Short mmCIF file of C-alpha atoms and ligand atoms in Angstrom, two decimals:
data_model
loop_
_atom_site.label_atom_id
_atom_site.label_comp_id
_atom_site.label_asym_id
_atom_site.label_seq_id
_atom_site.Cartn_x
_atom_site.Cartn_y
_atom_site.Cartn_z
CA MET A 203 -0.15 0.11 0.42
CA ALA A 204 2.63 2.45 1.28
CA ILE A 205 5.01 1.58 -1.81
CA SER A 206 2.26 1.75 -4.68
CA THR A 207 0.89 5.63 -3.19
CA VAL A 208 4.68 6.34 -3.57
CA LEU A 209 5.35 4.61 -6.64
CA LEU A 210 2.44 5.38 -8.38
CA PRO A 211 2.73 8.57 -8.54
CA MET A 212 6.49 8.24 -10.09
CA VAL A 213 5.57 6.19 -12.37
CA LEU A 214 2.77 8.40 -14.00
CA SER A 215 5.13 11.30 -13.86
CA LEU A 216 7.90 9.94 -15.56
CA SER A 217 5.42 8.58 -17.94
CA LEU A 218 4.24 12.04 -18.59
CA VAL A 219 7.96 13.23 -19.27
CA GLN A 220 8.48 10.48 -21.81
CA LEU A 221 4.88 12.06 -23.38
CA ALA A 222 6.39 15.56 -23.53
CA TYR A 223 9.25 14.00 -24.41
CA ALA A 224 8.39 12.27 -27.34
CA GLN A 225 5.95 15.19 -28.64
CA SER A 226 7.63 18.07 -28.34
CA LEU A 227 8.50 19.17 -31.67
CA ASP A 228 5.38 20.28 -33.07
CA GLN A 229 5.13 21.51 -37.05
CA GLY A 230 3.05 24.26 -35.84
CA PHE A 231 5.43 25.07 -32.87
CA TYR A 232 5.43 29.06 -34.08
CA ALA A 233 1.85 29.42 -35.27
CA ASN A 234 1.74 32.55 -32.84
CA THR A 235 5.23 33.88 -32.73
CA CYS A 236 6.41 33.61 -35.89
CA PRO A 237 4.06 32.58 -38.64
CA ASN A 238 5.58 32.94 -41.64
CA VAL A 239 8.79 31.23 -40.46
CA VAL A 240 7.95 28.28 -43.09
CA GLY A 241 7.93 30.66 -46.30
CA ILE A 242 10.67 32.68 -45.29
CA VAL A 243 13.20 30.09 -45.06
CA LYS A 244 11.75 28.95 -48.13
CA ARG A 245 12.85 32.16 -50.32
CA THR A 246 15.56 32.47 -48.73
CA THR A 247 16.48 29.23 -49.83
CA ALA A 248 15.55 28.96 -52.94
CA SER A 249 17.61 32.13 -53.71
CA PHE A 250 20.38 30.43 -52.94
CA ILE A 251 19.80 26.92 -54.61
CA SER A 252 18.82 28.58 -57.85
CA GLN A 253 22.16 30.45 -58.48
CA SER A 254 24.20 27.73 -57.07
CA PRO A 255 22.06 24.56 -57.13
CA SER A 256 25.45 22.47 -55.47
CA LEU A 257 24.81 24.20 -52.44
CA ALA A 258 21.86 21.65 -52.06
CA ALA A 259 24.07 18.84 -50.46
CA SER A 260 26.08 21.11 -48.57
CA LEU A 261 22.81 22.57 -46.66
CA LEU A 262 21.44 18.69 -46.15
CA ARG A 263 25.24 17.60 -45.08
CA LEU A 264 25.28 20.49 -42.23
CA HIS A 265 21.98 18.92 -40.90
CA PHE A 266 23.41 16.03 -40.54
CA HIS A 267 26.78 16.82 -38.71
CA ASP A 268 24.47 18.45 -36.39
CA CYS A 269 22.13 16.09 -35.41
CA PHE A 270 24.99 13.59 -34.93
CA VAL A 271 26.94 15.59 -32.64
CA ARG A 272 24.87 16.41 -29.14
CA GLY A 273 21.49 15.95 -31.19
CA CYS A 274 19.89 18.94 -33.67
CA ASP A 275 20.59 21.79 -31.47
CA GLY A 276 22.33 24.04 -33.92
CA SER A 277 25.89 23.88 -32.52
CA VAL A 278 27.50 22.53 -35.79
CA LEU A 279 27.01 26.26 -36.69
CA LEU A 280 29.24 27.71 -33.59
CA ASN A 281 32.41 29.44 -34.37
CA SER A 282 35.80 28.60 -32.28
CA THR A 283 35.94 30.85 -29.51
CA ASN A 284 38.27 31.38 -26.92
CA GLY A 285 41.16 28.86 -28.48
CA ILE A 286 38.79 26.19 -28.03
CA PRO A 287 38.34 24.36 -31.36
CA ALA A 288 34.40 24.09 -32.53
CA GLU A 289 32.62 21.12 -34.76
CA LYS A 290 33.14 23.65 -37.58
CA ASP A 291 36.96 23.12 -37.17
CA ALA A 292 37.37 19.48 -36.40
CA ILE A 293 38.81 17.52 -39.46
CA PRO A 294 35.14 16.42 -41.05
CA ASN A 295 34.53 19.80 -41.27
CA LYS A 296 37.28 21.20 -43.38
CA THR A 297 34.39 21.07 -46.04
CA LEU A 298 31.21 22.05 -44.41
CA ARG A 299 29.58 24.84 -46.68
CA GLY A 300 26.51 26.56 -46.49
CA PHE A 301 26.70 28.95 -43.48
CA GLN A 302 26.09 32.33 -45.15
CA VAL A 303 22.44 30.44 -46.38
CA ILE A 304 21.34 29.84 -42.32
CA ASP A 305 22.95 32.91 -41.34
CA ALA A 306 20.46 35.04 -44.08
CA ALA A 307 17.57 32.86 -43.13
CA LYS A 308 18.28 34.10 -40.00
CA ALA A 309 19.22 37.81 -40.45
CA ALA A 310 15.49 37.83 -42.26
CA LEU A 311 13.58 35.94 -39.30
CA GLU A 312 15.45 38.45 -36.62
CA VAL A 313 13.77 41.51 -38.89
CA VAL A 314 9.96 40.07 -38.43
CA CYS A 315 10.24 38.22 -35.44
CA PRO A 316 13.63 38.73 -33.12
CA GLY A 317 14.90 36.09 -30.64
CA VAL A 318 12.31 33.29 -31.61
CA VAL A 319 13.16 30.85 -33.79
CA SER A 320 16.12 28.91 -33.57
CA CYS A 321 18.89 28.25 -35.83
CA ALA A 322 18.36 24.68 -35.39
CA ASP A 323 15.14 24.94 -36.41
CA ILE A 324 16.05 27.16 -39.63
CA LEU A 325 18.88 24.69 -40.18
CA ALA A 326 16.36 21.26 -40.50
CA LEU A 327 14.04 23.62 -42.70
CA VAL A 328 16.95 24.56 -44.81
CA ALA A 329 18.03 20.98 -45.34
CA ARG A 330 14.39 20.42 -45.81
CA ASP A 331 13.61 22.55 -49.03
CA ALA A 332 17.45 22.19 -50.51
CA VAL A 333 16.23 18.60 -51.07
CA THR A 334 12.88 19.73 -51.95
CA MET A 335 13.96 21.98 -54.55
CA ILE A 336 16.78 19.45 -56.43
CA ASN A 337 13.87 16.69 -57.34
CA GLY A 338 13.64 14.92 -53.61
CA PRO A 339 11.02 14.56 -51.51
CA TYR A 340 9.01 17.23 -48.94
CA TRP A 341 8.71 16.28 -45.54
CA ALA A 342 6.94 18.45 -42.79
CA VAL A 343 9.31 19.55 -40.30
CA PRO A 344 8.79 19.05 -36.93
CA LEU A 345 9.88 22.56 -35.31
CA GLY A 346 10.53 24.08 -31.44
CA ARG A 347 14.55 22.91 -31.36
CA ARG A 348 16.60 25.09 -29.06
CA ASP A 349 19.92 26.05 -29.39
CA GLY A 350 23.14 24.22 -27.69
CA VAL A 351 25.89 26.34 -26.22
CA VAL A 352 28.23 24.00 -26.72
CA SER A 353 30.72 22.86 -29.78
CA LEU A 354 33.58 20.93 -29.62
CA SER A 355 35.82 19.92 -32.65
CA SER A 356 36.59 16.69 -30.68
CA GLU A 357 33.11 15.47 -30.39
CA ALA A 358 32.46 16.02 -33.30
CA LEU A 359 34.87 13.71 -34.50
CA ASN A 360 34.61 11.14 -32.25
CA SER A 361 30.60 11.45 -33.18
CA LEU A 362 30.43 11.21 -37.09
CA PRO A 363 31.01 7.80 -39.10
CA ALA A 364 34.11 7.71 -41.15
CA PRO A 365 34.34 6.76 -44.17
CA PHE A 366 36.13 3.91 -43.89
CA ALA A 367 34.01 2.43 -41.39
CA ASN A 368 32.63 -1.09 -41.68
CA ILE A 369 29.08 -1.74 -41.33
CA SER A 370 29.01 -3.04 -37.90
CA ASP A 371 30.87 0.64 -36.98
CA LEU A 372 28.04 2.19 -39.02
CA LYS A 373 24.87 0.27 -37.67
CA SER A 374 26.35 1.09 -33.75
CA THR A 375 26.77 4.23 -34.88
CA PHE A 376 23.57 4.85 -35.68
CA GLY A 377 21.78 2.83 -33.59
CA ALA A 378 23.11 4.56 -30.60
CA LEU A 379 21.00 7.68 -32.12
CA GLY A 380 17.97 5.29 -31.90
CA LEU A 381 18.59 5.17 -36.38
CA SER A 382 17.45 1.79 -36.99
CA VAL A 383 19.52 -0.58 -39.71
CA LYS A 384 16.84 0.31 -42.55
CA ASP A 385 17.66 4.65 -41.12
CA LEU A 386 21.46 3.96 -41.93
CA ALA A 387 20.58 2.43 -45.72
CA VAL A 388 18.00 4.99 -46.36
CA LEU A 389 20.09 8.27 -44.98
CA SER A 390 23.56 6.80 -46.63
CA GLY A 391 21.13 7.59 -50.07
CA GLY A 392 22.00 11.41 -48.77
CA HIS A 393 25.00 10.38 -51.10
CA THR A 394 22.91 10.77 -54.35
CA ILE A 395 23.63 14.20 -54.26
CA GLY A 396 27.23 16.42 -53.50
CA ILE A 397 30.47 15.94 -54.27
CA SER A 398 33.97 14.57 -52.07
CA HIS A 399 37.41 15.25 -52.14
CA CYS A 400 39.86 12.60 -52.65
CA PRO A 401 41.21 11.82 -49.41
CA PRO A 402 38.32 10.15 -47.80
CA PHE A 403 38.70 7.08 -50.43
CA SER A 404 41.86 7.41 -51.98
CA ASP A 405 43.30 4.72 -49.97
CA ARG A 406 40.92 2.47 -51.53
CA LEU A 407 42.82 3.15 -55.08
CA TYR A 408 46.46 3.40 -54.08
CA ASN A 409 47.20 1.26 -50.81
CA PHE A 410 44.04 -0.50 -48.95
CA THR A 411 46.03 -2.43 -47.01
CA GLY A 412 49.29 -0.57 -46.69
CA ASN A 413 50.80 -2.91 -49.03
CA GLY A 414 49.93 -0.30 -52.39
CA ASP A 415 47.02 -2.32 -53.37
CA THR A 416 43.44 -1.53 -54.27
CA ASP A 417 40.24 -2.14 -52.67
CA PRO A 418 38.38 -5.20 -54.06
CA SER A 419 35.24 -4.64 -53.13
CA MET A 420 35.12 -1.30 -55.76
CA ASP A 421 34.95 -2.30 -59.57
CA GLN A 422 38.20 -1.41 -60.95
CA ARG A 423 37.35 -0.09 -64.53
CA TYR A 424 35.95 2.17 -61.69
CA ILE A 425 39.10 2.73 -59.23
CA GLN A 426 40.94 3.81 -62.97
CA GLN A 427 39.06 6.34 -63.67
CA LEU A 428 39.36 8.15 -59.97
CA LYS A 429 42.41 7.70 -60.33
CA THR A 430 42.72 9.62 -63.13
CA LYS A 431 41.09 12.16 -61.18
CA CYS A 432 42.50 11.82 -58.16
CA PRO A 433 45.94 11.31 -57.71
CA PRO A 434 48.16 10.85 -54.49
CA ALA A 435 47.74 13.13 -52.04
CA ASP A 436 45.51 15.51 -54.17
CA VAL A 437 43.37 17.56 -51.67
CA THR A 438 41.55 19.92 -54.20
CA THR A 439 39.78 17.81 -56.34
CA THR A 440 35.89 17.14 -56.17
CA VAL A 441 34.49 13.95 -57.44
CA GLU A 442 30.39 13.26 -57.77
CA MET A 443 29.29 10.78 -55.86
CA ASP A 444 26.65 9.93 -58.06
CA PRO A 445 28.37 10.50 -61.26
CA GLY A 446 26.43 12.44 -63.51
CA SER A 447 23.61 13.75 -61.70
CA SER A 448 25.14 14.89 -58.30
CA ARG A 449 22.87 17.59 -58.14
CA ILE A 450 19.60 15.68 -58.49
CA PHE A 451 17.77 14.08 -55.82
CA ASN A 452 17.22 11.03 -57.31
CA THR A 453 18.24 6.79 -56.67
CA GLY A 454 21.35 7.26 -58.58
CA TYR A 455 23.51 6.75 -55.74
CA PHE A 456 21.70 3.25 -54.93
CA THR A 457 22.71 2.19 -58.57
CA ALA A 458 26.40 3.19 -58.20
CA VAL A 459 26.37 0.82 -54.97
CA SER A 460 24.96 -1.89 -56.31
CA ALA A 461 27.09 -1.23 -59.27
CA ARG A 462 30.42 -1.93 -56.67
CA LYS A 463 30.91 1.86 -57.14
CA GLY A 464 29.88 3.41 -53.94
CA LEU A 465 32.74 6.08 -52.97
CA PHE A 466 33.31 5.57 -49.52
CA GLN A 467 34.00 1.98 -47.59
CA SER A 468 31.33 3.26 -45.78
CA ASP A 469 29.04 2.94 -48.89
CA ALA A 470 30.36 -0.23 -50.17
CA ALA A 471 29.41 -1.68 -46.50
CA LEU A 472 25.92 -1.82 -46.98
CA LEU A 473 26.23 -4.70 -49.49
CA ASN A 474 28.19 -6.69 -46.53
CA ASP A 475 24.48 -7.27 -44.43
CA ALA A 476 21.45 -8.89 -45.91
CA GLU A 477 18.70 -5.96 -44.88
CA THR A 478 21.30 -3.21 -45.99
CA LYS A 479 22.13 -4.73 -49.30
CA ALA A 480 18.50 -5.86 -49.80
CA TYR A 481 17.36 -2.09 -49.26
CA VAL A 482 20.29 -1.11 -51.51
CA GLN A 483 18.81 -3.97 -54.47
CA GLN A 484 14.92 -2.84 -54.33
CA GLN A 485 16.16 0.64 -54.79
CA THR A 486 17.85 0.00 -58.32
CA ASN A 487 14.49 -0.74 -60.12
CA SER A 488 11.86 2.23 -59.91
CA ALA A 489 9.10 -0.51 -60.04
CA THR A 490 10.09 -1.03 -56.01
CA SER A 491 12.06 1.95 -54.86
CA THR A 492 10.50 3.10 -52.01
CA PHE A 493 13.80 5.78 -51.21
CA LEU A 494 12.82 8.83 -51.60
CA LYS A 495 9.29 8.61 -49.01
CA ASP A 496 11.62 6.70 -46.79
CA PHE A 497 13.96 9.46 -46.83
CA ALA A 498 11.33 11.55 -46.00
CA ALA A 499 10.84 9.67 -43.22
CA SER A 500 13.49 8.94 -41.66
CA MET A 501 15.24 12.76 -41.57
CA VAL A 502 12.46 12.88 -39.37
CA LYS A 503 13.96 10.47 -36.96
CA MET A 504 17.33 12.35 -37.85
CA GLY A 505 15.83 15.77 -37.38
CA GLN A 506 14.89 15.14 -33.61
CA ILE A 507 17.68 13.04 -31.87
CA GLY A 508 18.87 14.41 -29.17
CA VAL A 509 16.69 17.76 -29.41
CA LEU A 510 17.03 20.60 -26.59
CA THR A 511 13.25 21.62 -25.85
CA GLY A 512 11.30 24.13 -23.12
CA LYS A 513 13.86 26.18 -21.07
CA ALA A 514 17.01 24.14 -22.61
CA GLY A 515 19.16 25.58 -24.48
CA GLU A 516 18.68 28.76 -25.81
CA ILE A 517 17.71 30.64 -29.07
CA ARG A 518 20.64 32.30 -30.75
CA LYS A 519 20.34 35.80 -31.82
CA ASN A 520 23.71 35.15 -34.16
CA CYS A 521 23.83 31.23 -35.34
CA ALA A 522 27.31 31.52 -35.34
CA LEU A 523 27.75 32.63 -31.43
CA ARG A 524 26.09 32.12 -28.04
CA ASN A 525 24.19 34.85 -26.95
C1 HEM B 236 26.55 7.00 -43.03
C2 HEM B 236 28.34 8.08 -42.52
C3 HEM B 236 28.26 8.79 -43.81
C4 HEM B 236 29.69 9.14 -43.73
C5 HEM B 236 31.45 7.91 -43.25
C6 HEM B 236 30.15 10.19 -44.20
C7 HEM B 236 31.36 10.64 -44.84
C8 HEM B 236 30.83 12.00 -46.05
C9 HEM B 236 32.30 12.16 -46.79
C10 HEM B 236 33.83 12.14 -46.32
C11 HEM B 236 32.01 13.27 -47.79
C12 HEM B 236 32.31 14.24 -48.28
C13 HEM B 236 33.08 15.21 -47.36
C14 HEM B 236 34.30 16.10 -48.46
O1 HEM B 236 35.21 15.59 -48.61
O2 HEM B 236 33.78 16.94 -49.32
C15 HEM B 236 30.81 13.41 -47.78
C16 HEM B 236 29.24 14.30 -48.41
C17 HEM B 236 28.65 14.40 -48.17
N1 HEM B 236 27.64 13.87 -47.09
FE1 HEM B 236 28.11 12.04 -46.20
N2 HEM B 236 28.58 10.70 -45.07
C18 HEM B 236 27.81 9.79 -44.26
C19 HEM B 236 26.48 9.73 -44.54
C20 HEM B 236 25.52 11.11 -44.42
C21 HEM B 236 24.51 10.91 -44.34
C22 HEM B 236 23.43 10.25 -43.43
C23 HEM B 236 23.93 12.45 -45.39
C24 HEM B 236 22.40 12.81 -45.14
C25 HEM B 236 21.61 12.32 -44.94
C26 HEM B 236 24.74 12.95 -45.54
C27 HEM B 236 25.12 13.39 -46.78
C28 HEM B 236 26.31 14.07 -47.55
C29 HEM B 236 26.15 14.83 -48.10
C30 HEM B 236 25.32 16.14 -48.83
C31 HEM B 236 27.63 15.50 -48.97
C32 HEM B 236 28.26 16.21 -50.33
C33 HEM B 236 28.50 17.60 -49.60
C34 HEM B 236 28.79 18.41 -50.34
O3 HEM B 236 28.57 18.40 -51.42
O4 HEM B 236 28.69 19.56 -49.76
N3 HEM B 236 26.20 11.83 -45.44
N4 HEM B 236 30.17 12.13 -46.57
C1 NAG B 237 32.94 33.36 -37.54
O1 NAG B 237 34.07 32.59 -38.45
C2 NAG B 237 33.40 33.05 -39.77
C3 NAG B 237 35.00 31.91 -40.35
O2 NAG B 237 35.95 32.23 -39.28
C4 NAG B 237 33.19 34.03 -39.72
O3 NAG B 237 33.60 34.77 -41.23
C5 NAG B 237 32.60 35.01 -39.30
O4 NAG B 237 32.62 36.16 -39.34
C6 NAG B 237 32.36 34.28 -37.79
N1 NAG B 237 31.06 34.55 -37.42
C7 NAG B 237 31.03 35.72 -35.81
C8 NAG B 237 29.44 36.34 -35.89
O5 NAG B 237 31.64 35.60 -35.70
C1 NAG B 238 37.28 23.98 -40.60
O1 NAG B 238 38.81 23.73 -39.80
C2 NAG B 238 39.66 24.26 -40.23
C3 NAG B 238 41.18 23.92 -39.65
O2 NAG B 238 41.17 22.66 -39.64
C4 NAG B 238 39.36 25.90 -40.08
O3 NAG B 238 40.84 26.01 -41.37
C5 NAG B 238 37.97 26.32 -41.70
O4 NAG B 238 37.88 27.24 -40.77
C6 NAG B 238 37.10 25.26 -40.74
N1 NAG B 238 35.73 25.64 -41.83
C7 NAG B 238 34.94 26.13 -41.11
C8 NAG B 238 33.60 25.54 -42.56
O5 NAG B 238 34.97 26.21 -40.22
C1 NAG B 239 34.63 -2.92 -37.64
O1 NAG B 239 35.85 -2.28 -38.03
C2 NAG B 239 36.62 -1.66 -36.55
C3 NAG B 239 37.62 -0.81 -36.07
O2 NAG B 239 36.89 0.55 -37.03
C4 NAG B 239 36.66 -2.80 -35.73
O3 NAG B 239 37.35 -3.14 -34.48
C5 NAG B 239 35.72 -4.21 -36.07
O4 NAG B 239 36.76 -5.60 -35.48
C6 NAG B 239 35.81 -4.10 -37.61
N1 NAG B 239 34.15 -5.25 -37.81
C7 NAG B 239 34.71 -6.10 -38.63
C8 NAG B 239 33.24 -6.88 -39.00
O5 NAG B 239 35.26 -5.99 -39.39
C1 NAG B 240 51.08 2.88 -48.11
O1 NAG B 240 50.35 2.28 -46.35
C2 NAG B 240 51.62 2.25 -45.80
C3 NAG B 240 51.39 1.85 -44.39
O2 NAG B 240 50.29 2.90 -43.58
C4 NAG B 240 52.55 3.54 -45.44
O3 NAG B 240 53.85 2.90 -44.39
C5 NAG B 240 53.21 3.94 -46.83
O4 NAG B 240 53.88 5.22 -46.54
C6 NAG B 240 51.50 3.84 -47.67
N1 NAG B 240 52.71 4.40 -49.22
C7 NAG B 240 51.99 5.60 -49.95
C8 NAG B 240 52.53 5.34 -51.22
O5 NAG B 240 51.21 6.79 -49.08
#
């Protein structure tokens, strides 16, 4: 009796907390405080993408990097301060681009509803708009994220999957964030747009096991082609991850991976697990492909990783700086 009168309220309040957490993001979060947020962000994103379509890939990647390090809290946008290097300054960052789009959307929003819309929400909206604008799917973005106050380059290095990750590493990195094996296969399809520099895959061309060999899991003719673009130690050249359609969001990535032309070991690794392999193969046929719909659903999941809500964090005035 005594135990249940003590425990029951505890159990109840715990489940209410969990419920509040699960439902804390909401598409209508700014309905009263900044009703035009979605349109303002969309117009800003469109003005950049129409000038420079390749930015769409960079904006999607920014949101991914944000969510995988400390949750989707805008920490990827923060500048280093007082000599402490931020996520932006970690090795995987050196190729992050698109910060100017976030800053422009933030500036436009500060004019109409100052101090209201978080940088983390802006990034989630911009990534969605960017993908939709290049033939990708649309998804409604649940809103209400708040901005974090911490950004550490060391965490970016430890939290982001490496391009040489194997399938068990990838499954555990994604799993630890609440993402399924299917989400791993689906979200890897983000590589259907965008470019890579040579270093993330040059070992596969020149020195796979340290003996001057190539990666036997990559198509050998493709290796020869890549070698002509990426001489050893080239750090400036870029190559398309989905050759020929790197600016259109489609299923080309899966066709490439299935033909053993995935650019990174982490792409090729999707063929080393029965579930991810079956997913890759299913996407190569337009009659059976579910990729666009799946991508929308997995992005909504990714966009909720570790979010700050309620009174946690802050609403930054400038996305590159804590208040
Ligand atoms: C599965 C583990 C992943 C690994 C190991 C990985 C690794 C990488 C690497 C090494 C690059 C090239 C950077 C450069 O040299 O320029 C890249 C680019 C990119 N990644 Fe990933 N990534 C992963 C997952 C994702 C996910 C989940 C998304 C989004 C849903 C994503 C979206 C992108 C995009 C769009 C680019 C191109 C960026 C641009 O063109 O500026 N990646 N990724
Ligand atoms: C953040 O850093 C970038 C690159 O170093 C710089 O161009 C920008 O002005 C900085 N932003 C602020 C608000 O200090
Ligand atoms: C990424 O980090 C390097 C240093 O490692 C820094 O020079 C560069 O400005 C950073 N890039 C961005 C976009 O902040
Ligand atoms: C995957 O890579 C990790 C190192 O990142 C290694 O410890 C593990 O043994 C590898 N697993 C397989 C199945 O190759
Ligand atoms: C290949 O890798 C081995 C072992 O990591 C290294 O000692 C060697 O210098 C590399 N060769 C080249 C050409 O990079």
